[in-house]
């Protein structure tokens, strides 16, 4: 059997807009990893759509982070209103209701708060807009924290950001953060924390991945990690079996499988595992997991239930 897919991270909004943030590509059908036509092949689909901004934006786009933030929100709203197969989800109940009604779910998330000046005071308004998850940055050091590239811990503003995000029903996401920043969040969190798109550092030693200690700390909060499809974070000659290697390593630490999900980083990847071309190939991972002995209950949890459960615990 196939399983519905709940994916915690993609860069489809910025991909559709292009470097100048003005292309207005179509979610229905495009040359990227994610489209409605691809997702129709799945028995159910919920996708977290990241609005990506960084103070390193001059290296990514000629437009300002503020303008990029606004245009990605507008792109999300266009797609949600223009495609009858997908609906905005603000809560786990919305996601479940959409699945029951044969609809896909779109969930709005923040990857890097540069687009609104890293201001914790704005998170209340952004929650009303519909944002349900936020990271603290990308690969740069910023007013909130250091990154996996720069190092450097959580600042006082960063601690306030975490507090306000959780107060306003947003899941806090540690992907891209520094190790020091990660542990700073672990010291103060009051709700489950996730790494929306991070793999195992034991399987592939990359600073974007989680150490075993980090993964176990996320488990203790009730959070999880989303398995990333970007080959840079999977390892050399990455295949579907490599994806399974990361999952099975986390299962050694978490035999229940309750703290593992997917965050494919699709449309933000220069390359994904051999044998995959997009979101519609996730069933190949399910088949590989089953072939390696994983039972359907745990597979369904990884594909759907675990992410839904964290959303239920964190989002208003």
GROMACS .gro file of C-alpha atoms in nm:
model
  316
    1UNK     CA    1   0.000   0.000   0.000
    2UNK     CA    2   0.097   0.361  -0.048
    3UNK     CA    3   0.094   0.620   0.228
    4UNK     CA    4  -0.005   0.986   0.236
    5UNK     CA    5   0.297   1.220   0.251
    6UNK     CA    6   0.342   1.502   0.504
    7UNK     CA    7   0.658   1.688   0.405
    8UNK     CA    8   0.800   1.951   0.643
    9UNK     CA    9   1.010   2.160   0.404
   10UNK     CA   10   1.036   2.266   0.041
   11UNK     CA   11   1.166   2.572  -0.145
   12UNK     CA   12   0.898   2.564  -0.413
   13UNK     CA   13   0.776   2.920  -0.358
   14UNK     CA   14   1.115   3.078  -0.424
   15UNK     CA   15   1.178   2.830  -0.707
   16UNK     CA   16   0.855   2.928  -0.884
   17UNK     CA   17   0.938   3.298  -0.850
   18UNK     CA   18   1.296   3.270  -0.973
   19UNK     CA   19   1.602   3.469  -0.874
   20UNK     CA   20   1.435   3.804  -0.946
   21UNK     CA   21   1.121   3.701  -0.755
   22UNK     CA   22   0.894   3.779  -1.049
   23UNK     CA   23   0.849   3.471  -1.269
   24UNK     CA   24   0.513   3.354  -1.124
   25UNK     CA   25   0.558   2.989  -1.220
   26UNK     CA   26   0.274   2.746  -1.164
   27UNK     CA   27   0.239   2.500  -0.879
   28UNK     CA   28   0.004   2.300  -1.098
   29UNK     CA   29   0.277   2.198  -1.340
   30UNK     CA   30   0.642   2.298  -1.357
   31UNK     CA   31   0.990   2.157  -1.414
   32UNK     CA   32   1.071   2.130  -1.043
   33UNK     CA   33   1.035   1.854  -0.787
   34UNK     CA   34   0.690   1.954  -0.662
   35UNK     CA   35   0.369   2.018  -0.851
   36UNK     CA   36   0.001   1.943  -0.803
   37UNK     CA   37   0.011   1.709  -1.100
   38UNK     CA   38   0.296   1.512  -0.940
   39UNK     CA   39   0.122   1.508  -0.601
   40UNK     CA   40  -0.199   1.367  -0.753
   41UNK     CA   41  -0.016   1.034  -0.772
   42UNK     CA   42  -0.005   1.021  -0.389
   43UNK     CA   43  -0.297   0.900  -0.173
   44UNK     CA   44  -0.272   1.219   0.034
   45UNK     CA   45  -0.037   1.515   0.062
   46UNK     CA   46   0.046   1.791   0.309
   47UNK     CA   47   0.333   2.024   0.224
   48UNK     CA   48   0.505   2.290   0.433
   49UNK     CA   49   0.596   2.572   0.194
   50UNK     CA   50   0.893   2.774   0.319
   51UNK     CA   51   0.919   3.148   0.267
   52UNK     CA   52   1.296   3.180   0.240
   53UNK     CA   53   1.491   3.499   0.313
   54UNK     CA   54   1.845   3.575   0.428
   55UNK     CA   55   2.067   3.878   0.480
   56UNK     CA   56   2.295   3.703   0.231
   57UNK     CA   57   2.019   3.773  -0.022
   58UNK     CA   58   2.243   3.980  -0.248
   59UNK     CA   59   2.414   3.651  -0.332
   60UNK     CA   60   2.078   3.483  -0.399
   61UNK     CA   61   1.864   3.754  -0.560
   62UNK     CA   62   1.881   4.121  -0.659
   63UNK     CA   63   1.566   4.201  -0.458
   64UNK     CA   64   1.563   4.281  -0.087
   65UNK     CA   65   1.473   4.019   0.176
   66UNK     CA   66   1.162   4.221   0.261
   67UNK     CA   67   1.037   4.221  -0.098
   68UNK     CA   68   1.123   3.855  -0.139
   69UNK     CA   69   0.926   3.774   0.177
   70UNK     CA   70   0.619   3.960   0.052
   71UNK     CA   71   0.631   3.808  -0.296
   72UNK     CA   72   0.660   3.453  -0.167
   73UNK     CA   73   0.359   3.502   0.061
   74UNK     CA   74   0.165   3.637  -0.239
   75UNK     CA   75   0.273   3.338  -0.448
   76UNK     CA   76   0.151   3.099  -0.177
   77UNK     CA   77  -0.183   3.275  -0.158
   78UNK     CA   78  -0.222   3.271  -0.538
   79UNK     CA   79  -0.158   2.898  -0.550
   80UNK     CA   80  -0.390   2.814  -0.261
   81UNK     CA   81  -0.675   3.019  -0.410
   82UNK     CA   82  -0.611   2.921  -0.771
   83UNK     CA   83  -0.596   2.543  -0.738
   84UNK     CA   84  -0.905   2.363  -0.611
   85UNK     CA   85  -0.709   2.048  -0.523
   86UNK     CA   86  -0.515   2.217  -0.240
   87UNK     CA   87  -0.624   2.419   0.063
   88UNK     CA   88  -0.445   2.618   0.332
   89UNK     CA   89  -0.409   2.432   0.661
   90UNK     CA   90  -0.371   2.621   0.988
   91UNK     CA   91  -0.400   2.322   1.222
   92UNK     CA   92  -0.369   1.946   1.237
   93UNK     CA   93  -0.748   1.927   1.226
   94UNK     CA   94  -0.741   2.117   0.895
   95UNK     CA   95  -0.486   1.871   0.753
   96UNK     CA   96  -0.697   1.572   0.858
   97UNK     CA   97  -1.015   1.730   0.724
   98UNK     CA   98  -0.850   1.806   0.392
   99UNK     CA   99  -0.729   1.446   0.363
  100UNK     CA  100  -1.079   1.315   0.435
  101UNK     CA  101  -1.220   1.547   0.167
  102UNK     CA  102  -0.963   1.447  -0.095
  103UNK     CA  103  -0.770   1.775  -0.072
  104UNK     CA  104  -0.400   1.843  -0.040
  105UNK     CA  105  -0.283   2.078   0.239
  106UNK     CA  106  -0.052   2.378   0.210
  107UNK     CA  107   0.115   2.504   0.529
  108UNK     CA  108   0.308   2.831   0.543
  109UNK     CA  109   0.650   2.835   0.714
  110UNK     CA  110   0.946   3.067   0.764
  111UNK     CA  111   1.301   2.975   0.659
  112UNK     CA  112   1.505   3.266   0.788
  113UNK     CA  113   1.345   3.575   0.948
  114UNK     CA  114   1.550   3.830   0.749
  115UNK     CA  115   1.236   3.930   0.557
  116UNK     CA  116   1.093   4.094   0.868
  117UNK     CA  117   1.411   4.206   1.039
  118UNK     CA  118   1.439   3.910   1.282
  119UNK     CA  119   1.182   4.087   1.500
  120UNK     CA  120   1.014   3.861   1.760
  121UNK     CA  121   0.738   4.119   1.809
  122UNK     CA  122   0.609   4.053   1.456
  123UNK     CA  123   0.550   3.681   1.511
  124UNK     CA  124   0.201   3.741   1.650
  125UNK     CA  125   0.094   3.911   1.326
  126UNK     CA  126   0.266   3.647   1.114
  127UNK     CA  127   0.080   3.374   1.301
  128UNK     CA  128  -0.245   3.546   1.205
  129UNK     CA  129  -0.128   3.548   0.841
  130UNK     CA  130  -0.100   3.170   0.869
  131UNK     CA  131   0.264   3.087   0.946
  132UNK     CA  132   0.294   2.769   1.151
  133UNK     CA  133   0.669   2.704   1.166
  134UNK     CA  134   0.984   2.915   1.183
  135UNK     CA  135   1.357   2.860   1.173
  136UNK     CA  136   1.595   3.116   1.323
  137UNK     CA  137   1.809   3.163   1.016
  138UNK     CA  138   1.985   3.013   0.719
  139UNK     CA  139   2.362   2.977   0.668
  140UNK     CA  140   2.452   3.321   0.804
  141UNK     CA  141   2.514   3.456   1.152
  142UNK     CA  142   2.228   3.689   1.238
  143UNK     CA  143   2.082   3.881   1.534
  144UNK     CA  144   1.921   3.562   1.667
  145UNK     CA  145   2.192   3.297   1.641
  146UNK     CA  146   2.494   3.159   1.461
  147UNK     CA  147   2.454   2.910   1.180
  148UNK     CA  148   2.596   2.569   1.096
  149UNK     CA  149   2.846   2.754   0.876
  150UNK     CA  150   2.953   3.033   1.112
  151UNK     CA  151   2.909   2.888   1.460
  152UNK     CA  152   2.796   3.108   1.747
  153UNK     CA  153   2.522   3.064   2.003
  154UNK     CA  154   2.173   3.191   2.069
  155UNK     CA  155   2.146   3.562   2.153
  156UNK     CA  156   1.905   3.723   2.397
  157UNK     CA  157   1.697   3.830   2.097
  158UNK     CA  158   1.708   3.471   1.978
  159UNK     CA  159   1.577   3.346   2.309
  160UNK     CA  160   1.292   3.595   2.291
  161UNK     CA  161   1.222   3.483   1.933
  162UNK     CA  162   1.186   3.120   2.043
  163UNK     CA  163   0.957   3.224   2.329
  164UNK     CA  164   0.732   3.434   2.103
  165UNK     CA  165   0.720   3.171   1.828
  166UNK     CA  166   0.600   2.904   2.068
  167UNK     CA  167   0.359   3.144   2.238
  168UNK     CA  168   0.203   3.220   1.899
  169UNK     CA  169   0.155   2.862   1.785
  170UNK     CA  170   0.460   2.822   1.562
  171UNK     CA  171   0.682   2.514   1.557
  172UNK     CA  172   1.046   2.608   1.620
  173UNK     CA  173   1.278   2.461   1.355
  174UNK     CA  174   1.653   2.413   1.423
  175UNK     CA  175   1.765   2.319   1.071
  176UNK     CA  176   2.059   2.536   0.956
  177UNK     CA  177   2.133   2.650   1.312
  178UNK     CA  178   2.474   2.619   1.483
  179UNK     CA  179   2.536   2.343   1.735
  180UNK     CA  180   2.562   2.609   2.006
  181UNK     CA  181   2.233   2.765   1.899
  182UNK     CA  182   2.068   2.423   1.898
  183UNK     CA  183   2.162   2.356   2.258
  184UNK     CA  184   2.057   2.707   2.355
  185UNK     CA  185   1.707   2.630   2.226
  186UNK     CA  186   1.703   2.296   2.406
  187UNK     CA  187   1.769   2.483   2.732
  188UNK     CA  188   1.460   2.704   2.700
  189UNK     CA  189   1.202   2.526   2.487
  190UNK     CA  190   0.858   2.463   2.633
  191UNK     CA  191   0.719   2.271   2.334
  192UNK     CA  192   0.835   2.013   2.080
  193UNK     CA  193   1.118   2.132   1.854
  194UNK     CA  194   1.193   1.996   1.508
  195UNK     CA  195   1.472   1.990   1.253
  196UNK     CA  196   1.253   2.026   0.946
  197UNK     CA  197   1.513   1.907   0.694
  198UNK     CA  198   1.818   1.746   0.855
  199UNK     CA  199   1.973   1.398   0.840
  200UNK     CA  200   2.211   1.193   1.058
  201UNK     CA  201   2.563   1.326   1.111
  202UNK     CA  202   2.672   0.973   1.206
  203UNK     CA  203   2.577   0.843   0.863
  204UNK     CA  204   2.711   1.149   0.678
  205UNK     CA  205   2.933   1.394   0.863
  206UNK     CA  206   2.795   1.732   0.758
  207UNK     CA  207   2.730   2.029   0.986
  208UNK     CA  208   2.372   2.053   0.855
  209UNK     CA  209   2.297   1.710   0.997
  210UNK     CA  210   2.216   1.610   1.356
  211UNK     CA  211   2.447   1.429   1.595
  212UNK     CA  212   2.296   1.138   1.782
  213UNK     CA  213   2.284   1.355   2.095
  214UNK     CA  214   2.093   1.625   1.909
  215UNK     CA  215   1.841   1.378   1.772
  216UNK     CA  216   1.780   1.231   2.116
  217UNK     CA  217   1.735   1.582   2.258
  218UNK     CA  218   1.469   1.655   1.994
  219UNK     CA  219   1.298   1.329   2.088
  220UNK     CA  220   1.290   1.437   2.453
  221UNK     CA  221   1.103   1.756   2.356
  222UNK     CA  222   0.847   1.550   2.166
  223UNK     CA  223   0.985   1.677   1.836
  224UNK     CA  224   1.137   1.510   1.533
  225UNK     CA  225   1.364   1.543   1.232
  226UNK     CA  226   1.256   1.556   0.868
  227UNK     CA  227   1.471   1.343   0.638
  228UNK     CA  228   1.631   1.563   0.370
  229UNK     CA  229   1.661   1.446   0.007
  230UNK     CA  230   1.951   1.677  -0.083
  231UNK     CA  231   2.244   1.452  -0.173
  232UNK     CA  232   2.491   1.691  -0.004
  233UNK     CA  233   2.335   1.587   0.328
  234UNK     CA  234   2.284   1.220   0.242
  235UNK     CA  235   2.635   1.124   0.130
  236UNK     CA  236   2.819   1.029  -0.185
  237UNK     CA  237   2.636   0.835  -0.457
  238UNK     CA  238   2.311   0.885  -0.270
  239UNK     CA  239   2.024   0.652  -0.355
  240UNK     CA  240   1.690   0.558  -0.204
  241UNK     CA  241   1.880   0.305   0.007
  242UNK     CA  242   2.095   0.590   0.141
  243UNK     CA  243   1.776   0.766   0.254
  244UNK     CA  244   1.679   0.443   0.429
  245UNK     CA  245   2.023   0.425   0.595
  246UNK     CA  246   1.960   0.759   0.766
  247UNK     CA  247   1.612   0.648   0.873
  248UNK     CA  248   1.733   0.318   1.011
  249UNK     CA  249   2.011   0.486   1.207
  250UNK     CA  250   1.758   0.713   1.374
  251UNK     CA  251   1.541   0.405   1.439
  252UNK     CA  252   1.831   0.254   1.633
  253UNK     CA  253   1.805   0.555   1.866
  254UNK     CA  254   1.423   0.575   1.849
  255UNK     CA  255   1.286   0.223   1.792
  256UNK     CA  256   0.927   0.353   1.806
  257UNK     CA  257   0.990   0.564   1.495
  258UNK     CA  258   0.780   0.843   1.648
  259UNK     CA  259   1.040   1.115   1.595
  260UNK     CA  260   1.121   1.072   1.224
  261UNK     CA  261   0.940   1.236   0.932
  262UNK     CA  262   1.024   1.386   0.593
  263UNK     CA  263   1.146   1.733   0.504
  264UNK     CA  264   1.268   1.676   0.153
  265UNK     CA  265   1.418   2.021   0.078
  266UNK     CA  266   1.272   1.965  -0.267
  267UNK     CA  267   1.305   2.250  -0.516
  268UNK     CA  268   1.595   2.365  -0.296
  269UNK     CA  269   1.819   2.074  -0.400
  270UNK     CA  270   2.071   2.074  -0.680
  271UNK     CA  271   2.050   1.695  -0.675
  272UNK     CA  272   1.831   1.432  -0.510
  273UNK     CA  273   1.885   1.055  -0.474
  274UNK     CA  274   1.934   0.841  -0.780
  275UNK     CA  275   1.601   0.698  -0.887
  276UNK     CA  276   1.398   0.995  -0.763
  277UNK     CA  277   1.271   1.293  -0.962
  278UNK     CA  278   1.025   1.455  -0.724
  279UNK     CA  279   0.756   1.431  -0.459
  280UNK     CA  280   0.571   1.158  -0.650
  281UNK     CA  281   0.862   0.919  -0.591
  282UNK     CA  282   0.822   0.906  -0.212
  283UNK     CA  283   0.636   0.571  -0.245
  284UNK     CA  284   0.969   0.424  -0.364
  285UNK     CA  285   1.109   0.503  -0.019
  286UNK     CA  286   0.814   0.329   0.146
  287UNK     CA  287   0.875   0.020  -0.069
  288UNK     CA  288   1.245   0.020   0.019
  289UNK     CA  289   1.171   0.053   0.391
  290UNK     CA  290   0.924  -0.234   0.373
  291UNK     CA  291   1.177  -0.446   0.182
  292UNK     CA  292   1.427  -0.384   0.462
  293UNK     CA  293   1.178  -0.513   0.718
  294UNK     CA  294   1.002  -0.205   0.852
  295UNK     CA  295   0.635  -0.261   0.930
  296UNK     CA  296   0.358  -0.052   0.778
  297UNK     CA  297   0.261   0.111   1.108
  298UNK     CA  298   0.602   0.272   1.152
  299UNK     CA  299   0.622   0.362   0.782
  300UNK     CA  300   0.287   0.541   0.799
  301UNK     CA  301   0.401   0.724   1.113
  302UNK     CA  302   0.713   0.846   0.933
  303UNK     CA  303   0.520   0.943   0.621
  304UNK     CA  304   0.226   1.113   0.792
  305UNK     CA  305   0.137   1.070   1.159
  306UNK     CA  306   0.452   1.201   1.325
  307UNK     CA  307   0.451   1.540   1.153
  308UNK     CA  308   0.077   1.569   1.209
  309UNK     CA  309   0.126   1.493   1.578
  310UNK     CA  310   0.383   1.769   1.627
  311UNK     CA  311   0.158   2.014   1.447
  312UNK     CA  312  -0.124   1.917   1.682
  313UNK     CA  313   0.095   1.977   1.989
  314UNK     CA  314   0.237   2.312   1.876
  315UNK     CA  315  -0.004   2.494   1.645
  316UNK     CA  316  -0.315   2.676   1.755
   0.00000   0.00000   0.00000
